[in-house]
Amino acid sequence: MMILSHCYCFCGIITIYFSLLIHTLASPTLHFCRHDQRDALLEFRDEFPIDEFNPSPWNKSSDCCFWKGVTCDDKSGQVISLDLYTSLNTSLKTNSSLFRLQYLSHLNLSNCFLQGEIPSSLGNLSRLTFVDLSWNKLVGEIPSSIGNLNNLRNLSLGYNDLVGEIPSSLGNLSRLLSLELSNNHLVGEVPASIGNLKELRVMSLDLNSLSGKIPISFANLTKLSYLNLAYNNFTSTLPFYMSGFYNLRYFDVGSNSFHGPFPKSLFSIPLLRTVILKENQFTGPIEFVNTSSSSKLWALNLNSNKFDGPIPESISKFLNLALLHLSYNNFTGPIPKSLSKLVNLDFLRLSNNKLEGEVPSWIWRLTGVTLSHNSFSSLENSSQETLIKGLDLSSNSFRGPFPPWICKLKWLRLLDLSNNLFNGSIPPCLRNLTVSLTELTLRNNNFNGTLPDIFANATKLQLLDVSGNQLEGNFPKSLINCIALQFVNVESNKIKDKFPSWLGSLPSLNVLIFRSNKFYGPLYHANMSIGFQSLRVIDISHNDFTGSLPPHYFSNWRDMITLTEGNGEYMASLPAYSLIYQSMEIVNKGVEMNFERIRQDFRAIDFSGNKIYGKIPQSISVLKELRLLNLSGNAFTSDIPRFLANLTNLEALDLSRNKFSGQIPQDLGKLSFLSYMNFSHNLLQGPVPRGTQFQRQKCSSFLDNPKLYGLEDICGETLVPDHTSQQPEEYSEEEEKMFNWVAAAIAYGPGVFCGLVIGYIFTSHYHEWFAENFGRQKKVRVTKKAR
Ligand SMILES: *[C@@H]1O[C@H](CO)[C@@H](O)[C@H](O)[C@H]1NC(C)=O
Ligand SMILES: *[C@@H]1O[C@H](CO)[C@@H](O)[C@H](O)[C@H]1NC(C)=O
Ligand SMILES: *[C@@H]1O[C@H](CO)[C@@H](O)[C@H](O)[C@H]1NC(C)=O
Ligand SMILES: *[C@@H]1O[C@H](CO)[C@@H](O)[C@H](O)[C@H]1NC(C)=O
Ligand SMILES: *[C@@H]1O[C@H](CO)[C@@H](O)[C@H](O)[C@H]1NC(C)=O
Ligand SMILES: *[C@@H]1O[C@H](CO)[C@@H](O)[C@H](O)[C@H]1NC(C)=O
Ligand SMILES: *[C@@H]1O[C@H](CO)[C@@H](O)[C@H](O)[C@H]1NC(C)=O
Ligand SMILES: *[C@@H]1O[C@H](CO)[C@@H](O)[C@H](O)[C@H]1NC(C)=O
Ligand SMILES: *[C@@H]1O[C@H](CO)[C@@H](O)[C@H](O)[C@H]1NC(C)=O
Ligand SMILES: *[C@@H]1O[C@H](CO)[C@@H](O)[C@H](O)[C@H]1NC(C)=O
Ligand SMILES: *[C@@H]1O[C@H](CO)[C@@H](O)[C@H](O)[C@H]1NC(C)=O
Ligand SMILES: *[C@@H]1O[C@H](CO)[C@@H](O)[C@H](O)[C@H]1NC(C)=O
């Protein structure tokens, strides 16, 4: 007896389960274990490391039909099902006793740490209807003998390391309902014979390296309801006959190189719920003409193609549409009026197109809206309260005062207005939002006045970025309550305040950017505990800080002393800007810079351009993870301390434009990662140390130290340092590159994160699928999942 259960709903991964229910229906007394079968099972067990069949070991003196994972035929006592969930942790031998279980119909060794190749003798178990070897560590090719299993209904070999081509013999499995080969390393074209599998409902070939085109024989797969070809190297146009897939519910060809026009025939399929065409090369306009009037379309993702023209009014036919992602195309014109008829619409992503005009107010009833990188110029006023949680209006042409009605969107978690032309003050009514807000990004506008002190209840706030405005006055003291705060950037404003030492008590504060403001006074207050245990990047450059730093100043900066354990968790704990550290190209002052370098382990201190004096605190030598140290343009005195050589991960060191005297410590030459140093404009003397580390530097890194000598190798024979031609306040292009990357990368960060839509709670599968297909980020790296 078979039970077929479909799950089309939210999980995105559709599974068909077949269960033989004999053991639950039959009376136990009818069982009797056949000795040949029992012995085969025991020998099978002995092929694997001891004790792996716990907690209930197979016991020779009990009926093998009652052993865990074993099911026998009611009448004959033959073993017909084996369903283990254990760590076999070795390979299946070609002569394994498993293959003596000739009556086996159901074999489930999913998630068993199986290694090695799939033995071709599997093809001898001719009664098999169900084979699941997924989520193992199987290697080698798929044996063509599997094509002999002509009773097979379900074949699942996904999430292994299988290589080679899909054997064309699989086309003999004429009863197959489900073929699941996801997440392997399969190559080549899909064999035309697969088109013979006329009963097929589910085909998952995603996450391989399959190429070429979809075989024309697929036209016969009229019962297909789930087709997933995503994350492969398919290159063709989509076949013309797709409307023939009239049972299709889920269609995903994302992340390939498919080209050609919009596959409009697809949309006449009445049961179709999900269509994902993202990250391909489709071109031209989109239209929905022959769509079924009762369309069930629920999710449509056309992200990152080359579609153009307007978003057609006809899209309003899809009354069940909840998720619409049209970002990274060339769509033009306004948001179509008819879109407002889609009462079930929940997430709308239109970023990186050429859309323009007014953003209509019905948009605010959705849950998540991304309109960034378009040319929208105005926002229709909203009067009603709405449930919107994520609103990204960045990089458009909005102007005028902060829209006061935004203060009424009290469920907002994420608000990004950056890179627009908003002006006037940031209204105190924003206080009404801060209870739920996790991210507030107002970067690069013309906001003026003070940053209002509205954060008393902002206990969920993780990211605050108001950089690049005209803000003045005090730094808001209520931020002390923001215990979740990870990222603060107020760069390039006119904020005039003392250093808020109390920020040191925030347990998660990772990034602090005060660059280019009017902060003043000492960095250190004797009566404050120093804290900053989670700080990874601090840039307080170009302010008016002064005073000296006591020897113990850095001793609590735990996250620069040792890296937090576990990279995965580390990523997860940095939702707000972790993606900055992944590959990212930005344009900075005309120089294209690759921020691949800015990694998870990046740690930086930039105190440059202030008036800090005295010695470099000895406690800095414990910051073993520090990558970049910039103390230039201050008034530090004394020698360059030898303990800087204890910063073994240092990559860039700038001590220029201070009053350092004495010699350059030879030990710095031992810092094998140190590729940039600058000692210029000090009072250093004696020889420039030998060693490749020093000799590789630019001449300008040593200039204007009147008593420094031995520069001939670095600066060339003719060197007569001509101080008059130097312009001490100008950075060279090299220096600019080296030291702007911190600030620039961080400044660009918040706009690009974050795939995971912080704070939205979803079930695990849906969450992953959603993040991958409808999250804010352009691309979520799809990785092999571990057990
Ligand atoms: C095996 O089963 C017999 C009888 O059911 C029992 O007496 C014996 O203790 C069991 N042995 C193990 C190792 O569990
Ligand atoms: C196969 O085994 C895996 C792992 O134990 C389990 O999650 C899955 O539900 C099983 N499949 C069937 C159809 O019983
Ligand atoms: C599996 O085998 C590897 C060595 O091949 C071993 O390191 C690992 O601990 C084993 N795992 C289990 C669960 O037995
Ligand atoms: C499987 O069948 C092949 C012939 O098809 C035979 O050579 C081989 O011995 C069989 N293997 C087992 C384990 O029965
Ligand atoms: C399988 O063959 C190997 C040699 O290839 C042999 O050592 C082993 O005993 C055989 N196992 C069985 C169950 O026949
Ligand atoms: C579809 O199946 C029919 C037989 O049922 C066959 O004649 C035809 O060639 C197949 N079409 C394709 C495209 O394979
Ligand atoms: C598949 O495409 C990716 C990206 O275009 C490329 O890096 C990879 O080498 C290709 N793989 C094969 C097997 O062609
Ligand atoms: C958009 O169109 C412009 C030309 O108008 C073209 O250069 C650009 O590549 C297109 N972008 C996409 C994503 O198609
Ligand atoms: C802010 O909240 C207060 C109290 O809930 C309310 O009286 C006020 O009208 C709200 N302001 C705005 C602009 O929504
Ligand atoms: C802020 O800017 C607006 C116009 O942009 C101006 O009218 C106002 O006077 C400015 N306020 C302050 C405090 O500078
Ligand atoms: C902060 O929350 C408290 C209670 O949760 C409330 O009484 C107070 O009005 C809130 N303050 C602000 C500024 O919203
Ligand atoms: C620097 O490291 C050396 C040896 O690794 C150690 O002896 C010395 O005390 C350290 N200096 C400081 C200031 O931490």
Tab-separated table of N, CA and C and ligand atoms in Angstrom, residues 43 47 93 95-97 100, ligand 5:
chain	number	residue	atom	x	y	z
A	43	GLU	N	25.555	-9.676	8.461
A	43	GLU	CA	26.806	-9.485	7.725
A	43	GLU	C	26.911	-8.056	7.193
A	47	GLU	N	29.824	-5.087	8.060
A	47	GLU	CA	30.664	-4.370	7.086
A	47	GLU	C	31.009	-2.960	7.564
A	93	LYS	N	30.253	-1.942	-0.255
A	93	LYS	CA	31.066	-2.772	-1.144
A	93	LYS	C	30.200	-3.332	-2.276
A	95	ASN	N	30.200	-6.268	-3.270
A	95	ASN	CA	29.667	-7.571	-2.866
A	95	ASN	C	28.967	-7.492	-1.506
A	96	SER	N	28.538	-6.291	-1.104
A	96	SER	CA	27.896	-6.138	0.199
A	96	SER	C	26.719	-7.110	0.358
A	97	SER	N	26.571	-7.594	1.559
A	97	SER	CA	25.458	-8.496	1.846
A	97	SER	C	24.121	-7.827	1.618
A	100	ARG	N	22.109	-9.182	-1.084
A	100	ARG	CA	21.432	-10.480	-0.954
A	100	ARG	C	19.985	-10.313	-0.519
B	5	LIG	C1	33.815	-8.801	-0.557
B	5	LIG	O1	35.004	-8.907	-1.293
B	5	LIG	C2	36.168	-8.622	-0.532
B	5	LIG	C3	37.344	-8.729	-1.455
B	5	LIG	O2	37.083	-7.999	-2.624
B	5	LIG	C4	36.289	-9.660	0.575
B	5	LIG	O3	37.394	-9.349	1.388
B	5	LIG	C5	35.039	-9.646	1.403
B	5	LIG	O4	35.069	-10.688	2.365
B	5	LIG	C6	33.816	-9.817	0.550
B	5	LIG	N1	32.647	-9.643	1.365
B	5	LIG	C7	31.587	-10.397	1.280
B	5	LIG	C8	30.461	-10.049	2.186
B	5	LIG	O5	31.509	-11.302	0.504
